[in-house]
C-alpha positions as a LaTeX table, in Angstrom:
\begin{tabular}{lrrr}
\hline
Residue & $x$ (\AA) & $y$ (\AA) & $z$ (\AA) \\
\hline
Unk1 & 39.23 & $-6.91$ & 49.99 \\
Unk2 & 43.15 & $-6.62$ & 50.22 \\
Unk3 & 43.66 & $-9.48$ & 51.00 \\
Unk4 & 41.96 & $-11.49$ & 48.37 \\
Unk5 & 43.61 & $-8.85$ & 45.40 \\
Unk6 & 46.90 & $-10.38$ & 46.66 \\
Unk7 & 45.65 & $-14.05$ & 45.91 \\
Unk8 & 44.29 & $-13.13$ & 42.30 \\
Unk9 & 47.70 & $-11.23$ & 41.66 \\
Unk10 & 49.28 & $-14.54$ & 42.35 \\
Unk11 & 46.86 & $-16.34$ & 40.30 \\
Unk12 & 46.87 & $-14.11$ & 37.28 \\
Unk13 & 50.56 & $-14.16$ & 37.25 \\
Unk14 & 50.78 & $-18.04$ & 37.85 \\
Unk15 & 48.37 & $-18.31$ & 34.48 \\
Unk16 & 49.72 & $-15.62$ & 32.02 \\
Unk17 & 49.60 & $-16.48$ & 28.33 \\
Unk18 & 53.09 & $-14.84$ & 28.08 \\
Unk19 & 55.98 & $-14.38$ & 30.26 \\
Unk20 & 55.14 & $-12.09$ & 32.91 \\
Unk21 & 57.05 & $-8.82$ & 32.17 \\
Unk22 & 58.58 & $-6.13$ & 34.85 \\
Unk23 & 55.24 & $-4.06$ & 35.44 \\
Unk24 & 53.38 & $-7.73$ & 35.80 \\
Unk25 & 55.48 & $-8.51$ & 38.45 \\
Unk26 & 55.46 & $-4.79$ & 40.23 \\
Unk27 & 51.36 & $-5.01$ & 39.99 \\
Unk28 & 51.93 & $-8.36$ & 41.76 \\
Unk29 & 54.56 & $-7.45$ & 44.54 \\
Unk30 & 51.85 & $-3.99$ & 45.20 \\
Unk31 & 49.27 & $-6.40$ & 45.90 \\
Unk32 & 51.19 & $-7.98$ & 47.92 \\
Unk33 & 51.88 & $-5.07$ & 49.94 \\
Unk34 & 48.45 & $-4.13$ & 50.38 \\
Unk35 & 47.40 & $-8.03$ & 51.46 \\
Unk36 & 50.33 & $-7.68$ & 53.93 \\
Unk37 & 52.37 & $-10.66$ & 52.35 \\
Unk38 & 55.67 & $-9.24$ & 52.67 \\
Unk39 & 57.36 & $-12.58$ & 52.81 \\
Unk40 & 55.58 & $-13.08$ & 49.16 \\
Unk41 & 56.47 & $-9.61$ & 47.63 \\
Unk42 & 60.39 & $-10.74$ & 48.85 \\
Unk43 & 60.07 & $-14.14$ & 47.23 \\
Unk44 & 59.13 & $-12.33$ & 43.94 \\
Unk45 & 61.63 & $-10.31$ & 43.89 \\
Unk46 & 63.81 & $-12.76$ & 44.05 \\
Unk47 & 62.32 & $-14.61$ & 41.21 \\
Unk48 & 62.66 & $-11.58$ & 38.79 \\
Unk49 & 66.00 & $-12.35$ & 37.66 \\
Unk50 & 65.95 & $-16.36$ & 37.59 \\
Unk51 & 63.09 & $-15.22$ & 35.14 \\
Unk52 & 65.21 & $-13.03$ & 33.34 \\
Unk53 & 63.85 & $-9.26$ & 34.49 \\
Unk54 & 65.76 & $-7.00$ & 36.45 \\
Unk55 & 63.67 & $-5.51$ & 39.19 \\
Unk56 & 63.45 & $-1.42$ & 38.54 \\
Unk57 & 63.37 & 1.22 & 41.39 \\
Unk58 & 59.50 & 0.65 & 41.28 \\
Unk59 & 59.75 & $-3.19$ & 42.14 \\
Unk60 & 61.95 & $-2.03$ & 44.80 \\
Unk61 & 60.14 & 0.35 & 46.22 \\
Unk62 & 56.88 & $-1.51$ & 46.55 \\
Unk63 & 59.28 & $-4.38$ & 48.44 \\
Unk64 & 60.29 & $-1.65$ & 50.81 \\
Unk65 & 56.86 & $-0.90$ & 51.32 \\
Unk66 & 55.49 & $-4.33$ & 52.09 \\
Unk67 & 58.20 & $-5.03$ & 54.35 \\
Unk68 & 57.82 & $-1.77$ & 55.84 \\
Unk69 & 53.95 & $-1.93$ & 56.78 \\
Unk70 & 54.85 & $-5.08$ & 57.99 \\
Unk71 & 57.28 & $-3.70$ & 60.52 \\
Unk72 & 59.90 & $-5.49$ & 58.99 \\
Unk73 & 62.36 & $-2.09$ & 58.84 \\
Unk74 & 65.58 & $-4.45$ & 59.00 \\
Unk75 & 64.39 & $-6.45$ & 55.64 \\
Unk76 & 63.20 & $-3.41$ & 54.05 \\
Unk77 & 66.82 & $-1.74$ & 55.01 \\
Unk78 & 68.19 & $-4.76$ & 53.20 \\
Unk79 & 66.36 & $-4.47$ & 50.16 \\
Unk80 & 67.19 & $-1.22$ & 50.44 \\
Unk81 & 71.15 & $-1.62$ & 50.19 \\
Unk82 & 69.94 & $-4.50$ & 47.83 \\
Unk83 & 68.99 & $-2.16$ & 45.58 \\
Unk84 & 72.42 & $-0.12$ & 45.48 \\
Unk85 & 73.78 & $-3.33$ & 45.15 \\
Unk86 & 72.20 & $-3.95$ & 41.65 \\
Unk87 & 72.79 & $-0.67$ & 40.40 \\
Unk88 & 69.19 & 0.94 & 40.72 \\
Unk89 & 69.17 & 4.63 & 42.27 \\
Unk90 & 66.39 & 5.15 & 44.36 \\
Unk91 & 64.39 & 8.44 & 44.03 \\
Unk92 & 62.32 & 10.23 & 46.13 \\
Unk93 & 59.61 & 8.50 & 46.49 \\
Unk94 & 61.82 & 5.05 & 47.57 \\
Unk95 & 64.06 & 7.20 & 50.24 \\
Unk96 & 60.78 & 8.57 & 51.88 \\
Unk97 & 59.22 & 5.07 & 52.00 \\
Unk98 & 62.07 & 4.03 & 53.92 \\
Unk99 & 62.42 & 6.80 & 56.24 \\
Unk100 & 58.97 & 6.70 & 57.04 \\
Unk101 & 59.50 & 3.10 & 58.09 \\
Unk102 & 62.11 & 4.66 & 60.71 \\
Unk103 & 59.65 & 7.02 & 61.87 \\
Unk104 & 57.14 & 4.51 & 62.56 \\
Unk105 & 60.18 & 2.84 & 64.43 \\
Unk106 & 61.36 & 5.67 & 66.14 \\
Unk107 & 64.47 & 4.95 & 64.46 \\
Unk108 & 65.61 & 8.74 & 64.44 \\
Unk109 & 69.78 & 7.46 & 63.33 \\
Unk110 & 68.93 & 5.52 & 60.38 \\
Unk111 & 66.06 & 7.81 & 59.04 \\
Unk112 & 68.71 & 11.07 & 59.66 \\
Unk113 & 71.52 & 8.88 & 57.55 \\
Unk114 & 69.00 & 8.39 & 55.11 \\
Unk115 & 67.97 & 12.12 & 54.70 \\
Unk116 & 71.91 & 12.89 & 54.27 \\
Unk117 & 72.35 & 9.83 & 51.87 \\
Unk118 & 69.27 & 11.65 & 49.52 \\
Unk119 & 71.26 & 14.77 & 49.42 \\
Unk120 & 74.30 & 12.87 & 48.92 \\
Unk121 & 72.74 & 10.96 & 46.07 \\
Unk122 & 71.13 & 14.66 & 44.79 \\
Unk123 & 67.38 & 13.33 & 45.22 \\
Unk124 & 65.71 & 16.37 & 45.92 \\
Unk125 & 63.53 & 15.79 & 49.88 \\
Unk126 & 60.36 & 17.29 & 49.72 \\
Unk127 & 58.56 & 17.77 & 53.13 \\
Unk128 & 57.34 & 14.18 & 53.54 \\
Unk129 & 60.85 & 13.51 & 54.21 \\
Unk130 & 62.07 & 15.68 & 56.50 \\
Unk131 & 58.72 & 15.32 & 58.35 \\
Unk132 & 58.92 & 11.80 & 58.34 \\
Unk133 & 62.44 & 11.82 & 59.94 \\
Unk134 & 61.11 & 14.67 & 62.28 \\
Unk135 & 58.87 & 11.61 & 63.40 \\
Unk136 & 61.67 & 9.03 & 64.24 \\
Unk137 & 63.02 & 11.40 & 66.18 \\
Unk138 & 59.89 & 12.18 & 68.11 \\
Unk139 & 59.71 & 8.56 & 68.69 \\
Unk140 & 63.33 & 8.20 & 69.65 \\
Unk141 & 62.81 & 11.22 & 72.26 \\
Unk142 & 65.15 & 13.27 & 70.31 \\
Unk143 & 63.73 & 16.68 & 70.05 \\
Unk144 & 67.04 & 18.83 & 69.78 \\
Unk145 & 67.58 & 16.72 & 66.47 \\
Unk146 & 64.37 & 17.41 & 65.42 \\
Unk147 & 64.28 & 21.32 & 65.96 \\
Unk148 & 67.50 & 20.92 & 64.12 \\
Unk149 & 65.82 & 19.08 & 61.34 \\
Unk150 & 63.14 & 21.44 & 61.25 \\
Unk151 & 65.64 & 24.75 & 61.05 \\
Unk152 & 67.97 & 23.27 & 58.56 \\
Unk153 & 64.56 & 22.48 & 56.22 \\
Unk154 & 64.90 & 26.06 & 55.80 \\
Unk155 & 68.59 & 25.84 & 53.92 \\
Unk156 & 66.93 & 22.98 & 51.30 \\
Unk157 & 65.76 & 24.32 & 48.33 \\
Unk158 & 61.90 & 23.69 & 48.99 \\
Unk159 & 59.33 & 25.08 & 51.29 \\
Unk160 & 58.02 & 23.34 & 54.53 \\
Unk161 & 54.31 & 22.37 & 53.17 \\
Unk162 & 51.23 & 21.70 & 55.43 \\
Unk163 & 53.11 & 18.11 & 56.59 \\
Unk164 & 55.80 & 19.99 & 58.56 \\
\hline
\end{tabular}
């Protein structure tokens, strides 16, 4: 089960021969996210650079992640910034992770501010994006801003997909 992968991770990376590298610590922090151990993925990332490793957008992303399936939207927001912080650009796949956390929150301000900061930061949205902050503003009763959302998907360069 999930939750057991997340207590080998930990063991396996406890016991390496070597010094656990970037991409051992980002399998770690993903199990973490899937056993639900946000507070562990966090911790970890934390680690990384007392271990000499600086966390790449993956590491972050899979952070965001566990803190957002968590519910945990504020942490995940401040890995988030975190992230900026250190110098890492998030791509696509970081800025939709995030925004779909405001969705699930009905967070429609933050995930809208996070759609403009991806076209600020020229990371292409695809659908998932705009349909995830679509969402947020479903949940935050905002329907005008999400007809809006929807019309002005038409004036990005892609094409609404099957999510819209």
């Amino acid at each position: 089960t999930a939750c057991d992968r997340w207590q080998v991770a930990l063991h396996l990376l406890a016991t390496m021969r070597r010094a656990p590298d970037v991409i051992s610590f980002n399998a770690a922090i993903y199990a973490y996210d899937k056993g639900q151990q946000w507070q562990v993925a966090l911790r970890l990332l934390s680690a990384m650079p007392r271990a000499k490793l600086a966390p790449n957008g993956v590491t972050y992303t899979s952070v965001i992640a566990a803190c957002s399936s968590a519910g945990q939207w504020q942490v995940a927001v401040a890995v988030f910034d975190r992230m900026f912080d250190m110098g890492c650009a998030p791509d696509q796949v970081c800025f939709n992770t995030l925004i779909s956390a405001c969705g699930k929150e009905g967070l429609w301000q933050l995930a809208s501010s996070l759609l403009r900061s991806m076209l600020k930061a020229q990371v292409l949205p695809d659908d998932f994006s705009c349909s995830a902050c679509i969402s947020a503003c479903e949940g935050g009763n905002q329907w005008e801003m999400a007809l809006a959302l929807l019309t002005n998907m038409l004036q990005i360069p892609f094409e609404p997909g099957e999510i819209s």
